[in-house]
Amino acid sequence: MFVDQIKVYARAGKGGDGSMHFHRGKFRPKGGPDGGDGGKGGDIILLVDSSTNSLRQYFFNAKLIAADGQKGGGNMCSGISADDVVYKVPSGTVVSKIVEEEDPETGELVTRYEPYADLTEVGQTFVLCKGGKGGKGNVHFKTSTHQAPREFTPGVDGEESYFHFELRSIADAGFVGFPNAGKSTMLSKLSAAKPKIANYPFTTLQPMVGVIHFGDHRRGTLADIPGLIEGAHQNIGLGHDFLRHIMRCRILLFVVDAAGTEGRDPVEDLETVRKEVSLYSKELSKRPWHILANKIDVEGAEENVERLKERFKRVRIFPVSAETGLGLDKLRDFLDKKIGQTFEVLK
């Protein structure tokens, strides 16, 4: 089960109370105040980990709780601070704080999402909720004129709130297009990813990310975004569930069935998908984009490629065949220049 957004409740630990204690020892029956401080409550920390690519674990456990700090003791002993609790999230997790407030006009409760954290780097940590500080023991309240204080302070409550976790896949370039345009096959031929490939629409039901190697210790990442249809920006079809995943792509690669094997017009398909992307996000529509005219080996494809060139004169078009590999070398060289990054080889 792939989960890319979830609502969770998080509560950090409460600080331990300070102690009100008076020393009673041999030859010191009235030794004075010696109450220690309470321990700190545990923090709730998010860690970006490469071993997970879904928020599935929070579907079964949507409560993130840290332990409370312990109460202070006598002889100025501080209470034990609670351990911090670390929860793993995949790279690309966007955290928003859920805030409910009253609408001044209608008086109704309105829910809004406050941006809280954008976790993209593996190994990155973020304190979601801070644990409360421990209270002070009565030893802190001793003065020359107040030698037997009974005052102490309670521990501070830890932070708590409801949060919205949303996963946005991270890739240098993303394949976008209608169902059955050949995006999954393209990803499998250019990278080591093994997406499900079948001859029916919506074969891909979750984003797939693959690494493309260019040689000389260079590589990039490609994402196969599930097929979009008209009305996707209104959450029709897979809609918003997967449009969010192309928000991080630096380059958009629009894959069209140039042969029109399912009776669709590739020019109209591309116009429709471009429109859906633009309606979903103006910012996204301004990203660099290119056209992959797939299935060029099928009869009738070359004529449609000429129509695409006439309609989109300023956009680079790559006639390719994901099935036979025709034109993929040229596409690979182009992607190397655009998204290729040198990585260090571990010895």
C-alpha positions as MATLAB code, in Angstrom:
seq = 'MFVDQIKVYARAGKGGDGSMHFHRGKFRPKGGPDGGDGGKGGDIILLVDSSTNSLRQYFFNAKLIAADGQKGGGNMCSGISADDVVYKVPSGTVVSKIVEEEDPETGELVTRYEPYADLTEVGQTFVLCKGGKGGKGNVHFKTSTHQAPREFTPGVDGEESYFHFELRSIADAGFVGFPNAGKSTMLSKLSAAKPKIANYPFTTLQPMVGVIHFGDHRRGTLADIPGLIEGAHQNIGLGHDFLRHIMRCRILLFVVDAAGTEGRDPVEDLETVRKEVSLYSKELSKRPWHILANKIDVEGAEENVERLKERFKRVRIFPVSAETGLGLDKLRDFLDKKIGQTFEVLK';
ca = [
       0.000    0.000    0.000;
       1.426    3.353   -1.072;
       0.587    6.286    1.227;
       1.723    9.768    0.221;
      -0.268   11.922    2.641;
      -1.427   11.370    6.192;
      -2.697   13.278    9.219;
      -0.805   12.589   12.453;
      -0.997   13.707   16.069;
       2.305   14.448   17.790;
       2.955   15.178   21.463;
       6.362   15.726   23.011;
       7.063   14.732   26.593;
       6.184   16.894   29.594;
       9.005   18.082   31.816;
       9.246   16.496   35.236;
       8.125   18.510   38.263;
      10.672   20.072   40.569;
      11.027   18.547   44.009;
      10.127   20.060   47.359;
      12.471   18.242   49.700;
      14.382   19.002   52.891;
      17.585   17.312   53.866;
      17.347   15.021   56.879;
      20.629   13.369   57.769;
      22.686   12.256   60.713;
      23.650   15.232   62.840;
      21.696   17.438   60.383;
      18.033   17.069   61.331;
      17.215   20.385   59.637;
      19.610   20.448   56.724;
      17.579   22.807   54.597;
      15.978   22.564   51.159;
      17.636   20.231   48.635;
      14.872   19.481   46.124;
      16.236   18.796   42.621;
      14.973   19.857   39.219;
      12.705   17.762   37.033;
      14.001   16.073   33.892;
      13.300   17.338   30.361;
      10.541   15.749   28.284;
      11.482   13.855   25.130;
      11.523   15.570   21.727;
       9.827   14.145   18.651;
      12.320   14.198   15.792;
      11.816   13.428   12.109;
      14.715   11.835   10.230;
      14.913   11.671    6.440;
      15.857    8.085    5.667;
      16.614    6.484    2.302;
      15.218    3.111    3.385;
      11.610    4.299    3.105;
       9.719    5.805    0.166;
       6.207    5.965    1.610;
       4.322    7.275    4.651;
       2.691    3.886    5.077;
       3.932    3.341    8.647;
       1.924    6.354    9.850;
      -1.255    4.889    8.372;
      -1.133    2.241   11.105;
       0.334    4.474   13.822;
      -0.750    8.096   13.464;
       0.150    9.068   17.044;
       3.717   10.165   17.700;
       4.283   10.295   21.463;
       7.423   10.957   23.506;
       7.883   10.070   27.182;
       7.729   12.571   30.057;
      10.724   13.597   32.134;
      10.947   12.278   35.690;
      10.366   14.283   38.847;
      13.327   15.745   40.711;
      14.569   14.083   43.886;
      16.192   14.947   47.196;
      19.850   15.777   47.737;
      19.579   18.085   44.705;
      19.202   15.115   42.357;
      17.690   16.022   38.999;
      15.041   13.815   37.470;
      16.010   11.695   34.462;
      15.321   13.362   31.117;
      13.252   11.306   28.686;
      14.828    9.983   25.498;
      14.044   11.727   22.247;
      11.936    9.683   19.805;
      13.029    9.541   16.164;
      10.550    8.791   13.368;
      11.730    8.101    9.830;
      10.216    9.813    6.802;
      11.101    9.549    3.102;
      12.976   12.232    1.246;
      10.549   14.808   -0.136;
       8.219   14.930    2.877;
       6.445   18.255    3.367;
       5.158   18.863    6.898;
       2.324   21.299    7.588;
       0.822   22.227   10.940;
      -2.954   21.885   11.059;
      -4.517   24.947   12.662;
      -8.210   25.355   13.402;
      -9.479   28.865   13.959;
     -12.826   30.593   13.998;
     -13.891   32.482   10.906;
     -14.609   36.068   12.090;
     -17.464   36.439    9.584;
     -19.307   33.131    9.897;
     -18.113   31.980   13.307;
     -17.398   28.522   11.875;
     -14.185   26.622   12.516;
     -11.843   26.834    9.538;
      -8.922   24.478    9.066;
      -5.754   25.773    7.479;
      -2.322   24.299    6.897;
       0.737   26.242    8.023;
       3.993   25.299    6.207;
       6.259   23.797    8.834;
       9.123   21.858    7.216;
      10.327   20.658    3.822;
      12.529   17.592    4.282;
      14.538   16.744    1.176;
      18.074   15.716    2.163;
      18.828   12.178    3.354;
      20.077   12.362    6.937;
      18.291   15.662    7.585;
      16.600   15.932   10.984;
      13.824   18.196   12.185;
      12.400   18.638   15.674;
       8.667   18.328   15.134;
       7.728   18.908   18.784;
      10.045   20.052   21.581;
       9.856   18.411   24.978;
       8.966   20.552   27.978;
      11.577   21.820   30.422;
      11.777   20.322   33.884;
      10.503   22.301   36.853;
      12.772   23.829   39.493;
      13.203   22.275   42.899;
      12.800   24.218   46.136;
      16.578   24.615   46.482;
      16.355   27.458   43.952;
      14.050   29.458   46.190;
      16.286   29.519   49.265;
      17.385   32.979   50.466;
      18.887   34.369   53.621;
      15.456   35.426   54.786;
      13.519   32.486   53.327;
      15.450   29.459   54.477;
      12.717   26.828   54.320;
      10.981   27.406   50.971;
       8.177   25.116   50.010;
       7.975   26.525   46.526;
       8.786   24.481   43.437;
       7.693   24.730   39.812;
       5.913   22.064   37.796;
       7.341   20.760   34.559;
       6.386   22.491   31.312;
       4.093   20.646   28.910;
       5.686   19.450   25.699;
       4.557   20.822   22.354;
       1.645   19.041   20.712;
      -0.372   19.475   17.551;
      -1.897   17.781   14.545;
       0.268   17.707   11.435;
      -0.203   16.885    7.781;
       2.576   14.855    6.150;
       2.678   15.002    2.368;
       5.174   13.155    0.183;
       6.394   14.794   -3.005;
       8.708   12.548   -4.961;
      12.104   14.020   -5.717;
      13.468   13.579   -9.238;
      15.474   15.661  -11.668;
      13.074   14.982  -14.535;
       9.527   13.644  -14.619;
       7.591   11.761  -17.305;
       4.115   13.242  -17.704;
       1.379   12.160  -20.076;
      -1.850   10.284  -20.716;
      -2.252    6.692  -19.510;
      -0.629    4.134  -21.830;
       1.629    6.712  -23.491;
       4.664    4.570  -22.650;
       6.057    6.357  -19.584;
       6.694    3.188  -17.587;
       8.429    1.456  -20.480;
      10.559    4.561  -20.988;
      11.593    4.557  -17.328;
      12.458    0.847  -17.398;
      14.673    1.288  -20.482;
      16.525    4.359  -19.190;
      16.985    3.237  -15.570;
      17.033    0.135  -13.418;
      13.506    0.767  -12.144;
      10.982   -2.023  -12.688;
       7.538   -0.403  -12.940;
       4.482   -2.468  -13.770;
       3.879   -2.469  -17.516;
       0.637   -3.672  -19.109;
      -1.588   -2.820  -22.040;
      -4.355   -1.043  -20.148;
      -4.827    2.468  -18.715;
      -3.672    3.407  -15.205;
      -1.212    0.522  -14.952;
       0.932    2.812  -12.807;
      -0.879    3.703   -9.597;
       2.018    5.246   -7.691;
       5.018    7.353   -8.699;
       8.129    5.391   -9.594;
      11.606    6.904   -9.352;
      14.605    5.432  -11.158;
      18.267    6.381  -11.378;
      19.717    6.910  -14.850;
      23.489    6.395  -15.146;
      25.437    8.353  -17.730;
      28.898    6.875  -17.096;
      31.995    8.580  -15.688;
      30.349    8.602  -12.264;
      27.418   10.693  -13.440;
      23.745   10.061  -12.856;
      20.311   11.643  -12.521;
      16.856   10.636  -11.336;
      13.707   10.119  -13.389;
      10.124    9.879  -12.121;
       7.225    8.106  -13.804;
       4.111   10.044  -12.788;
       0.815    8.108  -13.072;
      -1.266    9.065  -16.114;
      -3.193   12.321  -16.119;
      -6.538   12.903  -17.788;
      -8.681   15.933  -18.517;
      -9.900   17.452  -15.258;
      -6.890   16.223  -13.239;
      -6.437   19.691  -11.711;
      -9.943   19.292  -10.235;
      -8.863   15.965   -8.722;
     -10.572   13.902  -11.432;
      -8.954   10.524  -12.050;
      -5.725   10.318  -10.044;
      -5.754   14.123   -9.978;
      -4.131   15.842   -7.025;
      -2.953   12.506   -5.646;
      -0.077   12.558   -8.112;
       0.117   16.025   -9.639;
       1.946   17.007   -6.452;
       4.746   14.605   -7.301;
       5.927   16.599  -10.325;
       6.279   19.799   -8.290;
       9.927   19.003   -7.507;
      10.999   17.989  -11.013;
      13.438   20.409  -12.632;
      12.470   19.302  -16.144;
       9.151   17.932  -17.393;
       9.195   15.354  -20.188;
       5.776   15.077  -21.810;
       5.358   11.604  -23.297;
       2.815   11.258  -26.118;
       1.733    8.294  -28.191;
       2.888    9.676  -31.548;
       1.221    6.819  -33.426;
      -2.173    7.381  -31.821;
      -2.495    3.623  -31.307;
      -5.592    4.019  -29.123;
      -7.377    6.376  -31.490;
      -6.301    9.550  -29.670;
      -4.697   12.560  -31.299;
      -1.188   13.159  -29.839;
      -1.403   16.924  -30.416;
      -4.706   17.162  -28.528;
      -3.370   14.872  -25.780;
      -0.367   17.119  -25.226;
      -2.480   20.277  -25.219;
      -4.806   18.706  -22.650;
      -2.020   17.590  -20.308;
      -0.213   20.937  -20.597;
      -3.463   22.693  -19.712;
      -3.998   20.483  -16.657;
      -0.483   21.191  -15.395;
      -0.976   24.928  -15.910;
      -4.328   24.949  -14.097;
      -2.822   23.024  -11.200;
       0.208   25.300  -10.825;
       1.298   28.328  -12.852;
       4.781   27.930  -11.404;
       4.962   24.339  -12.634;
       3.859   25.261  -16.139;
       6.852   27.593  -16.457;
       9.408   24.831  -15.844;
      11.574   23.720  -18.792;
       9.750   21.048  -20.752;
      10.315   18.827  -23.762;
       8.308   16.356  -25.813;
       9.021   12.647  -26.130;
       7.148   11.450  -29.213;
       6.957    7.764  -28.331;
       6.141    4.770  -30.568;
       7.926    6.373  -33.532;
       8.423    2.863  -34.973;
       4.663    2.447  -35.508;
       3.066    3.410  -38.815;
       1.644    6.919  -38.898;
       3.873    8.249  -36.108;
       6.181   10.314  -38.345;
       3.273   12.341  -39.730;
       2.101   13.151  -36.202;
       5.632   14.184  -35.208;
       5.556   16.777  -38.005;
       2.239   18.030  -36.665;
       3.752   18.308  -33.185;
       6.684   20.283  -34.571;
       4.296   22.649  -36.333;
       2.163   23.149  -33.228;
       5.021   23.430  -30.693;
       7.693   25.201  -32.725;
       9.824   26.343  -29.783;
       9.839   23.047  -27.922;
      12.425   20.352  -28.508;
      10.922   17.076  -29.649;
      12.594   13.678  -29.321;
      11.149   10.982  -31.625;
      11.740    7.757  -29.682;
      10.563    4.206  -29.313;
      10.671    2.988  -25.743;
       9.885   -0.535  -26.944;
      12.744   -0.878  -29.458;
      15.169    1.670  -27.982;
      15.158    3.851  -31.103;
      16.249    7.421  -30.264;
      16.955    6.678  -26.572;
      20.728    7.200  -26.932;
      20.161   10.732  -28.169;
      17.701   11.365  -25.331;
      20.189    9.966  -22.810;
      22.930   12.342  -24.042;
      20.529   15.265  -23.738;
      19.513   14.309  -20.199;
      23.179   13.953  -19.234;
      23.731   17.615  -20.128;
      20.560   18.773  -18.381;
      20.323   16.712  -15.207;
      23.555   14.710  -14.986;
      25.444   15.129  -11.728;
      28.818   13.735  -10.746;
      28.816   11.494   -7.681;
      31.673   10.238   -5.564;
      32.465    6.542   -5.689;
      32.960    5.033   -2.239;
      36.060    2.868   -1.893;
];
